[in-house]
Tab-separated table of C-alpha atoms and ligand atoms in Angstrom:
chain	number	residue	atom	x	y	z
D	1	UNK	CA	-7.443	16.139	12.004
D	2	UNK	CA	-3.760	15.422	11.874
D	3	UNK	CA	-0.675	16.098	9.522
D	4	UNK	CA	2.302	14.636	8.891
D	5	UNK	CA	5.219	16.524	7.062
D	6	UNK	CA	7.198	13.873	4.928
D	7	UNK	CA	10.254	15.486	4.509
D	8	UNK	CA	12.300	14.909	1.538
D	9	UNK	CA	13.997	18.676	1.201
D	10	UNK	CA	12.127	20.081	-1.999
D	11	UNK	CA	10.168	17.227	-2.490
D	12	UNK	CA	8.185	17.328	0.665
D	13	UNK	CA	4.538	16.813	1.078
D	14	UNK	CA	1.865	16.918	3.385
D	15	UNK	CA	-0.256	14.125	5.001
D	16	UNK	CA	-3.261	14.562	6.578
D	17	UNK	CA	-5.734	12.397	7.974
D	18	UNK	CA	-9.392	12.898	9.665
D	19	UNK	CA	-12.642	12.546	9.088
D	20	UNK	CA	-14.737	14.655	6.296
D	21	UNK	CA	-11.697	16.738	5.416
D	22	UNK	CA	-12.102	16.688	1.642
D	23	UNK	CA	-14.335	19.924	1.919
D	24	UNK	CA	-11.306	21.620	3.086
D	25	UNK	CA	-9.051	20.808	-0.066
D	26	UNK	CA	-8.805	24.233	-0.923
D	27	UNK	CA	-6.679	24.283	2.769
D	28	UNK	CA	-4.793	21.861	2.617
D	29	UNK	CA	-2.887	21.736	-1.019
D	30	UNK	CA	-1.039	24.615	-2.020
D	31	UNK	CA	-2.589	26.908	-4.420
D	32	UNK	CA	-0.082	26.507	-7.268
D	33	UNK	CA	-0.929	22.996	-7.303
D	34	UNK	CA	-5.068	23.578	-7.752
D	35	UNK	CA	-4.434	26.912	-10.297
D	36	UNK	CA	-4.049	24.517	-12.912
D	37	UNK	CA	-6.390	22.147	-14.881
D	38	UNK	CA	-7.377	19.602	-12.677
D	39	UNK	CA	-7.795	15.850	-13.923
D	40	UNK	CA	-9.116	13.514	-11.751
D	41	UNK	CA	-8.138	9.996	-11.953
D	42	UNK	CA	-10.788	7.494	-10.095
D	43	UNK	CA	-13.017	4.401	-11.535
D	44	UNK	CA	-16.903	4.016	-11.571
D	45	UNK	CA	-17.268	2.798	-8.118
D	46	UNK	CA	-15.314	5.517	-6.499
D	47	UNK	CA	-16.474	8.113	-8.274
D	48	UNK	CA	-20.249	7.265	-7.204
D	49	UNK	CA	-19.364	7.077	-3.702
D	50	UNK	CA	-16.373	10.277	-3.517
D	51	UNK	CA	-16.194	12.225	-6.685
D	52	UNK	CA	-19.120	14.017	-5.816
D	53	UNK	CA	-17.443	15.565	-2.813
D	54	UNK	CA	-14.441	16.334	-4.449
D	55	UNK	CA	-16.032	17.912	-7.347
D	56	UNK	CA	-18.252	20.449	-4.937
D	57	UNK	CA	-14.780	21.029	-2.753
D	58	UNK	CA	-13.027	21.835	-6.320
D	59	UNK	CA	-16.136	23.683	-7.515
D	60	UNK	CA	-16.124	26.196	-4.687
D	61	UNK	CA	-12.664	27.374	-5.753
D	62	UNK	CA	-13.735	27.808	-8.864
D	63	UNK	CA	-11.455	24.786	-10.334
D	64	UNK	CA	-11.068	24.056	-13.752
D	65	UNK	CA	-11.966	20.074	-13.591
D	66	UNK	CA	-11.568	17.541	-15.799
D	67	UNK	CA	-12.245	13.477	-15.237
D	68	UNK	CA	-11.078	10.525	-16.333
D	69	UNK	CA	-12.458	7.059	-15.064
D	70	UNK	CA	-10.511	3.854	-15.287
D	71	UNK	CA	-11.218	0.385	-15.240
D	72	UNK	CA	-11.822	-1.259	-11.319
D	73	UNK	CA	-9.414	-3.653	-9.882
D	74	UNK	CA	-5.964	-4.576	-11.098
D	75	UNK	CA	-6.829	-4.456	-15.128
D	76	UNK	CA	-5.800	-0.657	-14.457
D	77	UNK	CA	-2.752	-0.558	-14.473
D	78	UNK	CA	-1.795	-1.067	-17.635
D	79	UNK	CA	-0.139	0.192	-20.581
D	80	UNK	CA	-3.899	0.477	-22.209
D	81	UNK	CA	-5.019	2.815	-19.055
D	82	UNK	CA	-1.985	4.797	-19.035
D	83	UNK	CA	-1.861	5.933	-22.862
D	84	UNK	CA	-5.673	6.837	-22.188
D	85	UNK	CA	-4.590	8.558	-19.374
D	86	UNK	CA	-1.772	10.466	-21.081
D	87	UNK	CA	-4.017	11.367	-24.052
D	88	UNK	CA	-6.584	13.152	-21.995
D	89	UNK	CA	-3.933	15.224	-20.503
D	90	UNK	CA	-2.783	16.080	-23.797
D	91	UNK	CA	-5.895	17.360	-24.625
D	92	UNK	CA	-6.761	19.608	-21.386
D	93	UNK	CA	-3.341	21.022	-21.002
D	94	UNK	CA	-1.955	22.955	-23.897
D	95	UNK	CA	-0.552	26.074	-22.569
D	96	UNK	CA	-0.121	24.795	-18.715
D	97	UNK	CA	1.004	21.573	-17.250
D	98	UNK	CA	-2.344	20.523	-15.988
D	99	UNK	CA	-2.071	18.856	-11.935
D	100	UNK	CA	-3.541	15.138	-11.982
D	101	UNK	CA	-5.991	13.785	-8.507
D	102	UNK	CA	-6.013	10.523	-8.101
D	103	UNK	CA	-9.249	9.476	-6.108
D	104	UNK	CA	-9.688	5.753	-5.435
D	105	UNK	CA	-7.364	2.460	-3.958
D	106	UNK	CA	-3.909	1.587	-4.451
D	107	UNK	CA	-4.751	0.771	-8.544
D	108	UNK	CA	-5.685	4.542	-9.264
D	109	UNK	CA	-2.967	5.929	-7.507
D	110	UNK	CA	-0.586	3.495	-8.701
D	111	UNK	CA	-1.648	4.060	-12.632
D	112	UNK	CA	-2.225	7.883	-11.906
D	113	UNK	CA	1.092	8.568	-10.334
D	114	UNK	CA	2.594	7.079	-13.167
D	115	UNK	CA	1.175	8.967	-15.585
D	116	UNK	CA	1.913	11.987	-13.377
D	117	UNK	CA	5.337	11.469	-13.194
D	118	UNK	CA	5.888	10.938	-16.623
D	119	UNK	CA	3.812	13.215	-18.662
D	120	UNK	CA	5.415	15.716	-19.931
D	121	UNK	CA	8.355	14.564	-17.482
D	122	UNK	CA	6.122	15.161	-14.796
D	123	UNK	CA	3.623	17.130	-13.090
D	124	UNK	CA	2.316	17.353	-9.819
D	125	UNK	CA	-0.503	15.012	-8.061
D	126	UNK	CA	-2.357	14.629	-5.422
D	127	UNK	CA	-3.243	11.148	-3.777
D	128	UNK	CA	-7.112	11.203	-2.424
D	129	UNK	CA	-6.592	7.384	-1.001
D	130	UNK	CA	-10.279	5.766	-0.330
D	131	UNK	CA	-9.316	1.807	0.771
D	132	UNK	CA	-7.636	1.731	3.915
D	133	UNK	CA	-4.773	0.243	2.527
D	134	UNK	CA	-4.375	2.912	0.304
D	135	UNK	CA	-4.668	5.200	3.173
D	136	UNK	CA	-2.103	3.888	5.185
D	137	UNK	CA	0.361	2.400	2.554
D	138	UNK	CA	0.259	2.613	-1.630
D	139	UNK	CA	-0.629	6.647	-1.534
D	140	UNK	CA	2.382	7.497	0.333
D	141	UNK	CA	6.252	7.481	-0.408
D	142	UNK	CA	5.970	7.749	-4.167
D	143	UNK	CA	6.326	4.598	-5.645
D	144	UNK	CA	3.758	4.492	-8.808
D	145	UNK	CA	3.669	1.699	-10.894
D	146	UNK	CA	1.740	-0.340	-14.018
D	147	UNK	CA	1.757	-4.125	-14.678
D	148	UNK	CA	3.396	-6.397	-17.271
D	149	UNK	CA	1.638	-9.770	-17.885
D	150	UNK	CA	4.993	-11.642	-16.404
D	151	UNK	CA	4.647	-9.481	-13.411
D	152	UNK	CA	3.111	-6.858	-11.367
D	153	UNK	CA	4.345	-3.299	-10.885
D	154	UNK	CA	7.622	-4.112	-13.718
D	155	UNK	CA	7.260	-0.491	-15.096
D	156	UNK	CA	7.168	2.324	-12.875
D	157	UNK	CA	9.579	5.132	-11.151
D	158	UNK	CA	9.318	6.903	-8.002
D	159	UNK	CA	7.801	10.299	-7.965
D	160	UNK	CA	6.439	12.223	-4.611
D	161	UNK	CA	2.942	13.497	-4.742
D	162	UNK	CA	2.324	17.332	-3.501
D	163	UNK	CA	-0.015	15.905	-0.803
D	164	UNK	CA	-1.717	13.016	0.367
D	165	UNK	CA	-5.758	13.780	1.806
D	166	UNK	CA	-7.036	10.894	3.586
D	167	UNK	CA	-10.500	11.348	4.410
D	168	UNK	CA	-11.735	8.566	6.597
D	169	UNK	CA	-15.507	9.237	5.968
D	170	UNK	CA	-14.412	7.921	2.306
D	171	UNK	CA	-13.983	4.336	4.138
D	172	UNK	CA	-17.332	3.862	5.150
D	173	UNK	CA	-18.495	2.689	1.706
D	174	UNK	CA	-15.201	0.046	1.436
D	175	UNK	CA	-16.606	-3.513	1.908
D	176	UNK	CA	-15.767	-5.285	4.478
D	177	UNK	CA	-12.621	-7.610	2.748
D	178	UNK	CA	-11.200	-4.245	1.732
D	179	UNK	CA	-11.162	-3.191	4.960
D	180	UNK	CA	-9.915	-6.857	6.688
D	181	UNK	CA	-6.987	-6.193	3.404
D	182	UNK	CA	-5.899	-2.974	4.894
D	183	UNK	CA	-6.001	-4.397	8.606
D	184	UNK	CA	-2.853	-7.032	6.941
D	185	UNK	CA	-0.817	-4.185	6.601
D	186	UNK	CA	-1.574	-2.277	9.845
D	187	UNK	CA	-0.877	-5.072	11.696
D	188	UNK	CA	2.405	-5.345	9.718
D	189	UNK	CA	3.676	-2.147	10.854
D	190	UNK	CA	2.986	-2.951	14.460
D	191	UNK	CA	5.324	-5.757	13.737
D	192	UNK	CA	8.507	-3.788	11.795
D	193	UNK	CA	8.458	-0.683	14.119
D	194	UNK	CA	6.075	-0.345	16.983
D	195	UNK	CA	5.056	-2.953	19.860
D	196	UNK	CA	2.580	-0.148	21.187
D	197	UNK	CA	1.059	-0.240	17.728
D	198	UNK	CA	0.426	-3.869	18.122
D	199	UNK	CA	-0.694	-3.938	21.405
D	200	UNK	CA	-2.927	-1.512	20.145
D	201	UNK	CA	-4.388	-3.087	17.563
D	202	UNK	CA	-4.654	-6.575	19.975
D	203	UNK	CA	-6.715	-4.092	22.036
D	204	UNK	CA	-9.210	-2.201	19.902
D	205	UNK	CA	-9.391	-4.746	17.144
D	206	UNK	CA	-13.143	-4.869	16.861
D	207	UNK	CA	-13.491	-0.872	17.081
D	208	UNK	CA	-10.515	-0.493	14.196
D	209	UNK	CA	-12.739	-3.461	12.084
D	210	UNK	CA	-15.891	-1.027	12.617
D	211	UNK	CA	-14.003	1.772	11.302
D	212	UNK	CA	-14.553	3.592	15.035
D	213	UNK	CA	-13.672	7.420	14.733
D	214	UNK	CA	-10.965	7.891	16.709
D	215	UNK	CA	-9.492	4.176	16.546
D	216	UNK	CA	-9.434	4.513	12.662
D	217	UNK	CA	-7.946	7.640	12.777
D	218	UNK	CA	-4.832	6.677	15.442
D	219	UNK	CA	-4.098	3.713	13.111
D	220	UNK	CA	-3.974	5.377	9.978
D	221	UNK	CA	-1.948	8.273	11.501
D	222	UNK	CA	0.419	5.988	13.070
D	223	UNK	CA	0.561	3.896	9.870
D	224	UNK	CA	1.506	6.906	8.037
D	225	UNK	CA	3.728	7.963	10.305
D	226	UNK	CA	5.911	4.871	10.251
D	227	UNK	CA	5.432	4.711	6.361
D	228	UNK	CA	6.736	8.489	6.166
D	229	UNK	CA	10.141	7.900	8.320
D	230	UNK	CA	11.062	4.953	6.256
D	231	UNK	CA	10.838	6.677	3.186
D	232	UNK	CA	12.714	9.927	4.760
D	233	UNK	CA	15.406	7.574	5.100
D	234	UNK	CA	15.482	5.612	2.008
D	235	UNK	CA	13.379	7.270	-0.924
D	236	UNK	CA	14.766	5.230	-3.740
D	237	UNK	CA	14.779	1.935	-2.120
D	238	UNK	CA	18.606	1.989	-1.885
D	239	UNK	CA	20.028	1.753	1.595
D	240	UNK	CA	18.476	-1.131	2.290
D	241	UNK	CA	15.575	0.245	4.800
D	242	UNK	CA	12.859	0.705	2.970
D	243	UNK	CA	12.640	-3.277	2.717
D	244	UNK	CA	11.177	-3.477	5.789
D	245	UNK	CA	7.983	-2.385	4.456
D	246	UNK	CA	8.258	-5.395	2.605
D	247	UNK	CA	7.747	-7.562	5.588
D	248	UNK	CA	5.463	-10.759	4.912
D	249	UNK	CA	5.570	-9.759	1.104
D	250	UNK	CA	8.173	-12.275	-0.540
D	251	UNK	CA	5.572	-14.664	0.538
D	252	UNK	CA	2.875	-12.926	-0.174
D	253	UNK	CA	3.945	-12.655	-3.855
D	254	UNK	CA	4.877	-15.884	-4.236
D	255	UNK	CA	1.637	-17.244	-2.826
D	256	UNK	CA	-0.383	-14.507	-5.299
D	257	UNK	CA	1.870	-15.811	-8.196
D	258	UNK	CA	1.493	-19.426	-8.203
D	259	UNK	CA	-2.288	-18.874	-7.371
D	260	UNK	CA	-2.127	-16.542	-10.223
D	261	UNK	CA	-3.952	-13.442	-8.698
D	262	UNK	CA	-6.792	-14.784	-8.360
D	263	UNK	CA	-9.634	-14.005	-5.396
D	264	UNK	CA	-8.353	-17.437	-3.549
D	265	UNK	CA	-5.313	-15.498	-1.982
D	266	UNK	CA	-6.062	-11.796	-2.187
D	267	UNK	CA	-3.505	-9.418	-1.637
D	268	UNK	CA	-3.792	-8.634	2.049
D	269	UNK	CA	-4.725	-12.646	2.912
D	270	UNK	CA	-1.631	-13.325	1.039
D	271	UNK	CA	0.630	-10.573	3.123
D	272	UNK	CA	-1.279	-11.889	6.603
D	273	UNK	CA	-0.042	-15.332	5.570
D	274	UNK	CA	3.466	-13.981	4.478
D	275	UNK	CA	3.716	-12.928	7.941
D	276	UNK	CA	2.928	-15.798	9.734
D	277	UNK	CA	5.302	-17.755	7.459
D	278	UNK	CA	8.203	-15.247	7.824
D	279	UNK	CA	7.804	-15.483	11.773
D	280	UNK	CA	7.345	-19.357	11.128
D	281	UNK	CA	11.066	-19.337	9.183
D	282	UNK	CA	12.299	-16.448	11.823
D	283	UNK	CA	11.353	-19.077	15.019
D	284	UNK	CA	12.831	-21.850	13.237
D	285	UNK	CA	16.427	-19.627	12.860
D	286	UNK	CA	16.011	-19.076	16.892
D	287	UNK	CA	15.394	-15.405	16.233
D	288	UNK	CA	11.526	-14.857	17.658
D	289	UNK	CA	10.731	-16.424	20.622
D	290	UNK	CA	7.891	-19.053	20.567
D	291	UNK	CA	5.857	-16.216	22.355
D	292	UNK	CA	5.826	-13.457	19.758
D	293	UNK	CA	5.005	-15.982	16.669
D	294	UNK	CA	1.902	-17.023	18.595
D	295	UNK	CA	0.772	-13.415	19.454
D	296	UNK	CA	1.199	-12.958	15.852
D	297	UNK	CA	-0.470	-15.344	14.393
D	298	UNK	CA	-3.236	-14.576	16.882
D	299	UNK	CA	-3.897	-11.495	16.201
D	300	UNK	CA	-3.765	-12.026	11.715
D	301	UNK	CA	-6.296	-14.967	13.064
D	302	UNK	CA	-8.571	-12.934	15.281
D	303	UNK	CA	-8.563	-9.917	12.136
D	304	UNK	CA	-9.959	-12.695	10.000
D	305	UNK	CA	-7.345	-12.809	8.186
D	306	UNK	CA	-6.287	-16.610	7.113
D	307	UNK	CA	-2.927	-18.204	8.635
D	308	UNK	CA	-1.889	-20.654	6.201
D	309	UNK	CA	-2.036	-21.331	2.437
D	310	UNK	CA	-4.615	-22.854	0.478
D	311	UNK	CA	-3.448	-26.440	-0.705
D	312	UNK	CA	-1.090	-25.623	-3.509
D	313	UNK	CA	1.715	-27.119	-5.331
D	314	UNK	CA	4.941	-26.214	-3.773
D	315	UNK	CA	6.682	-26.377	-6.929
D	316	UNK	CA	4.934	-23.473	-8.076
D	317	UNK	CA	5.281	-21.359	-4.863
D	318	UNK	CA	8.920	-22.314	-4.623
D	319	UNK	CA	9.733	-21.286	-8.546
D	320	UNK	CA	7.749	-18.469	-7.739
D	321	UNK	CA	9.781	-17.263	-4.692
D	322	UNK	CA	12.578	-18.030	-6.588
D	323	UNK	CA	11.972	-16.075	-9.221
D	324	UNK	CA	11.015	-13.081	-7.047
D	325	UNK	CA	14.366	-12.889	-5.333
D	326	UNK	CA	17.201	-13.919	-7.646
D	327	UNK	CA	15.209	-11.608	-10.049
D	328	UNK	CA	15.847	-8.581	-7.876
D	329	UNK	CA	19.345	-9.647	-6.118
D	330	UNK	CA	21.052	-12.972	-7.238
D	331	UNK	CA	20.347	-14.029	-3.561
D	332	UNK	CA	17.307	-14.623	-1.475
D	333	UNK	CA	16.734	-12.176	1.395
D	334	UNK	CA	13.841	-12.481	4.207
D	335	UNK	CA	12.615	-9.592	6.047
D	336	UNK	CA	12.054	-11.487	9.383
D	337	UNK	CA	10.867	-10.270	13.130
D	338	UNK	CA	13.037	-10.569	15.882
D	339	UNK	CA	10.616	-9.266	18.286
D	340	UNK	CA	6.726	-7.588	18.283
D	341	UNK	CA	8.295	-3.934	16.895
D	342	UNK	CA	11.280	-5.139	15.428
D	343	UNK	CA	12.716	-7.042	12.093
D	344	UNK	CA	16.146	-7.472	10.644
D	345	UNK	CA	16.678	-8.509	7.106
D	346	UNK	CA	18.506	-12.258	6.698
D	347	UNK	CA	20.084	-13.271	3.045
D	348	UNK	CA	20.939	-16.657	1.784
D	349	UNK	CA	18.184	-18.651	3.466
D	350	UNK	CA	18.696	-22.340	2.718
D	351	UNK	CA	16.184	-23.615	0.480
D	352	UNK	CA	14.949	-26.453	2.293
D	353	UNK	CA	13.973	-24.366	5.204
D	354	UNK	CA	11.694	-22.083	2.668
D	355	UNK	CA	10.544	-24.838	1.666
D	356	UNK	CA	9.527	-26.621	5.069
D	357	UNK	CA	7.685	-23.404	5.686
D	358	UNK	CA	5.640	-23.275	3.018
D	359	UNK	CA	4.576	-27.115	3.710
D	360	UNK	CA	4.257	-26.201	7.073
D	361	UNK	CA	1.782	-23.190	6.319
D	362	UNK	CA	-0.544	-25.641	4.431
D	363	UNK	CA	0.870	-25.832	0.669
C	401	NAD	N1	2.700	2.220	-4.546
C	401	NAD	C1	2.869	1.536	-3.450
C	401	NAD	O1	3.737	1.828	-2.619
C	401	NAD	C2	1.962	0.370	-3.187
C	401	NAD	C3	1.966	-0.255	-1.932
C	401	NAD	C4	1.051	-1.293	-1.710
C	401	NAD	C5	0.168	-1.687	-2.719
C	401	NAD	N2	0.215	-1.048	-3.920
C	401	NAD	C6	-0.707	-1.410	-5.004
C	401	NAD	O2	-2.034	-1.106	-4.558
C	401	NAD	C7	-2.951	-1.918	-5.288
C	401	NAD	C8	-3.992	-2.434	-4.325
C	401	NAD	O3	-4.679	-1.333	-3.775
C	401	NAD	P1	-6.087	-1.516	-3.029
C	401	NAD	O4	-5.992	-2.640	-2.073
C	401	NAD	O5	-6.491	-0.189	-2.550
C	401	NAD	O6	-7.042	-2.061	-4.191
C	401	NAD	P2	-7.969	-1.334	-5.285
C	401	NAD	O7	-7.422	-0.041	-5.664
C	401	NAD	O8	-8.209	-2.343	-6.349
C	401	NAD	O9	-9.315	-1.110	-4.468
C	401	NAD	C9	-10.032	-2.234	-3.981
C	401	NAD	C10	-11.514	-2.171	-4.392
C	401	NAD	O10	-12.168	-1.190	-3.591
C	401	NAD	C11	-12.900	-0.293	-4.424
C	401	NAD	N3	-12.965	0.968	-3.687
C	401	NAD	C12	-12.007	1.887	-3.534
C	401	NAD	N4	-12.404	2.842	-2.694
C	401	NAD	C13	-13.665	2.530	-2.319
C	401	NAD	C14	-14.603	3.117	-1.434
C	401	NAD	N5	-14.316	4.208	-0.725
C	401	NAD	N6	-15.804	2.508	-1.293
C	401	NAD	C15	-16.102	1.361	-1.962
C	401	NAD	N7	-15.241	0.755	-2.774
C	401	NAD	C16	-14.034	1.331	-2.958
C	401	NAD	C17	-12.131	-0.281	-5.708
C	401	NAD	O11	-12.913	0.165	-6.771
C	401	NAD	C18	-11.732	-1.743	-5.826
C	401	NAD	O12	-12.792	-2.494	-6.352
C	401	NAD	C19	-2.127	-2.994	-5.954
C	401	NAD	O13	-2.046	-2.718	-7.332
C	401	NAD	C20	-0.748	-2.879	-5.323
C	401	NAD	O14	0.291	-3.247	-6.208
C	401	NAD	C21	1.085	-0.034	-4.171
């Protein structure tokens, strides 16, 4: 098993990471947190494959526990979910601000944080992440979120959980383009912060894809790891670092919005191909070498992950891009590797170059 303190003065939190570890909740969360009604957040699927665990670990410490399952996929995180949410705490909570769980993906802990943080102007949570992306990215660094129709992820706020539990065993059940999603974003922290990650990865690529004990574990840990530092240093999204995490992603949302979310591009296949075309446009600006793009576009390849865009009409993609910059800054910036381990963040990128990458990664 390993831990991670996230340290953000009173609002620190616990990681930890290994293998069957949800037995030892009890451990592992403070008391104060658990004392209270308990609802947990999750959605059919999980719940037949995890809750059961949970419940017996809650169970044994004689937990008051409520449940609440939401819709799968995306569909959750909406205003619908989150008044239904809100409502049941209302119910089981009267006297005491009742602690939510949220057990499932990056939805659930998105929806469930938000509720969390917002209920009764918040109360605590716990994320119990079970996709590996979840594990190693949405669960940690507070950022909890629902959907608007024009967007993804408009409403929201950032609010720390009181611990994150990722059991690996809870993986085994993920099918196998959940787990090939995850890999994206593994493979994009070996690219923002840590060559050995990446030659890691390169190395035990097969044995990370077969969920392999101890290669599962040293990925997630050291995905967690880099996730945690970033957000030390920037837990608001202000100072400009936490951006890195958004490596591959103005792509990636671009590519998800003008194929409007649907199963062509999913998330992860959109960020592997965000990555390739952000080291395309960072090789064209003579910042990667020729040698780094192809090692990186290797290894998305050899994860199964896809390289280039589906035909589409670069109209769309390039309103879409558009949209998704000048909406947040009144100027486009890239996140772009210089090197395997290293990326810098470039503004005002001409539009005919974003626009020769796209055509050159297949729209
Ligand atoms: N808050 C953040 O910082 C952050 C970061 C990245 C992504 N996100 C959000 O995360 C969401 C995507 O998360 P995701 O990729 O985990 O998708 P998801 O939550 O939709 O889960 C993917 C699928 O796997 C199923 N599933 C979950 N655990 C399972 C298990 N153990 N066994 C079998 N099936 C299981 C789910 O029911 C779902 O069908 C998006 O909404 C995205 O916006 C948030």
């Amino acid at each position: 098993m390993k831990k991670i303190k996230l340290n953000l003065g009173k609002r620190s939190y616990n990681i930890v990471i290994g293998h069957h570890i949800i037995k030892d909740i009890a451990k592992l969360v403070s008391p104060s947190v658990l004392n209270k009604p308990i609802l947990v957040i999750t959605n059919k699927k999980v719940a037949r494959v995890a809750g059961g665990k949970l419940l017996k670990a809650l169970k044994a410490i004689g937990a008051e526990v409520h449940g609440k399952e939401v819709p799968d996929s995306e569909r959750a995180k909406s205003f619908a979910t989150y008044s239904k949410i809100t409502t049941e705490l209302s119910r089981i909570g009267k006297k005491i601000k009742p602690t939510i769980i949220a057990l499932g993906g990056g939805v659930v802990g998105d929806v469930a944080g938000f509720a969390a943080s917002t209920y009764r102007r918040g109360i605590p949570y716990i994320q119990i992440p079970t996709t590996l992306l979840a594990q190693v990215d949405s669960s940690i660094g507070g950022k909890v979120a629902i959907d608007l129709k024009e967007a993804k992820n408009l409403v929201g706020s950032f609010y720390q959980p009181r611990a994150v539990i990722c059991d690996l065993s809870f993986l085994k059940t993920l099918p196998r383009k959940e787990i090939i999603n995850g890999l994206a974003e593994i493979i994009k922290y070996g690219i923002i912060r840590d060559k050995a990650l990446f030659n890691y990865i390169e190395k035990n690529l097969q044995k990370i894809l077969n969920l392999s004990g101890k290669y599962l574990e040293y990925v997630v840990w050291k995905c967690a790891s880099i996730k945690a530092r970033v957000v030390e240093k920037d837990e608001f999204d202000s100072t400009g670092i936490r951006v890195i995490l958004n490596f591959g992603h103005t792509f990636a949302h671009a590519i998800e919005n003008a194929f409007k979310y649907s199963k062509k591009h999913t998330h992860g296949e959109s960020v592997a191909v965000g990555m390739v075309l952000a080291s395309d446009m960072a090789f064209d600006l003579g910042i990667l070498s020729s040698e780094d793009f192809e090692r990186i576009r290797n290894l998305v390849k050899r994860a199964g992950l896809p390289t280039a865009i589906q035909k589409a009409d670069i109209g769309k993609l390039m309103k879409a891009i558009e949209y998704d910059k000048k909406f947040l800054s009144g100027t486009n910036r890239f996140v772009l590797p210089r090197r395997v381990g290293r990326v810098e963040t470039v503004e005002d990128i001409p539009e005919i170059l974003i626009e020769t990458v796209f055509k050159r990664g297949g729209a």
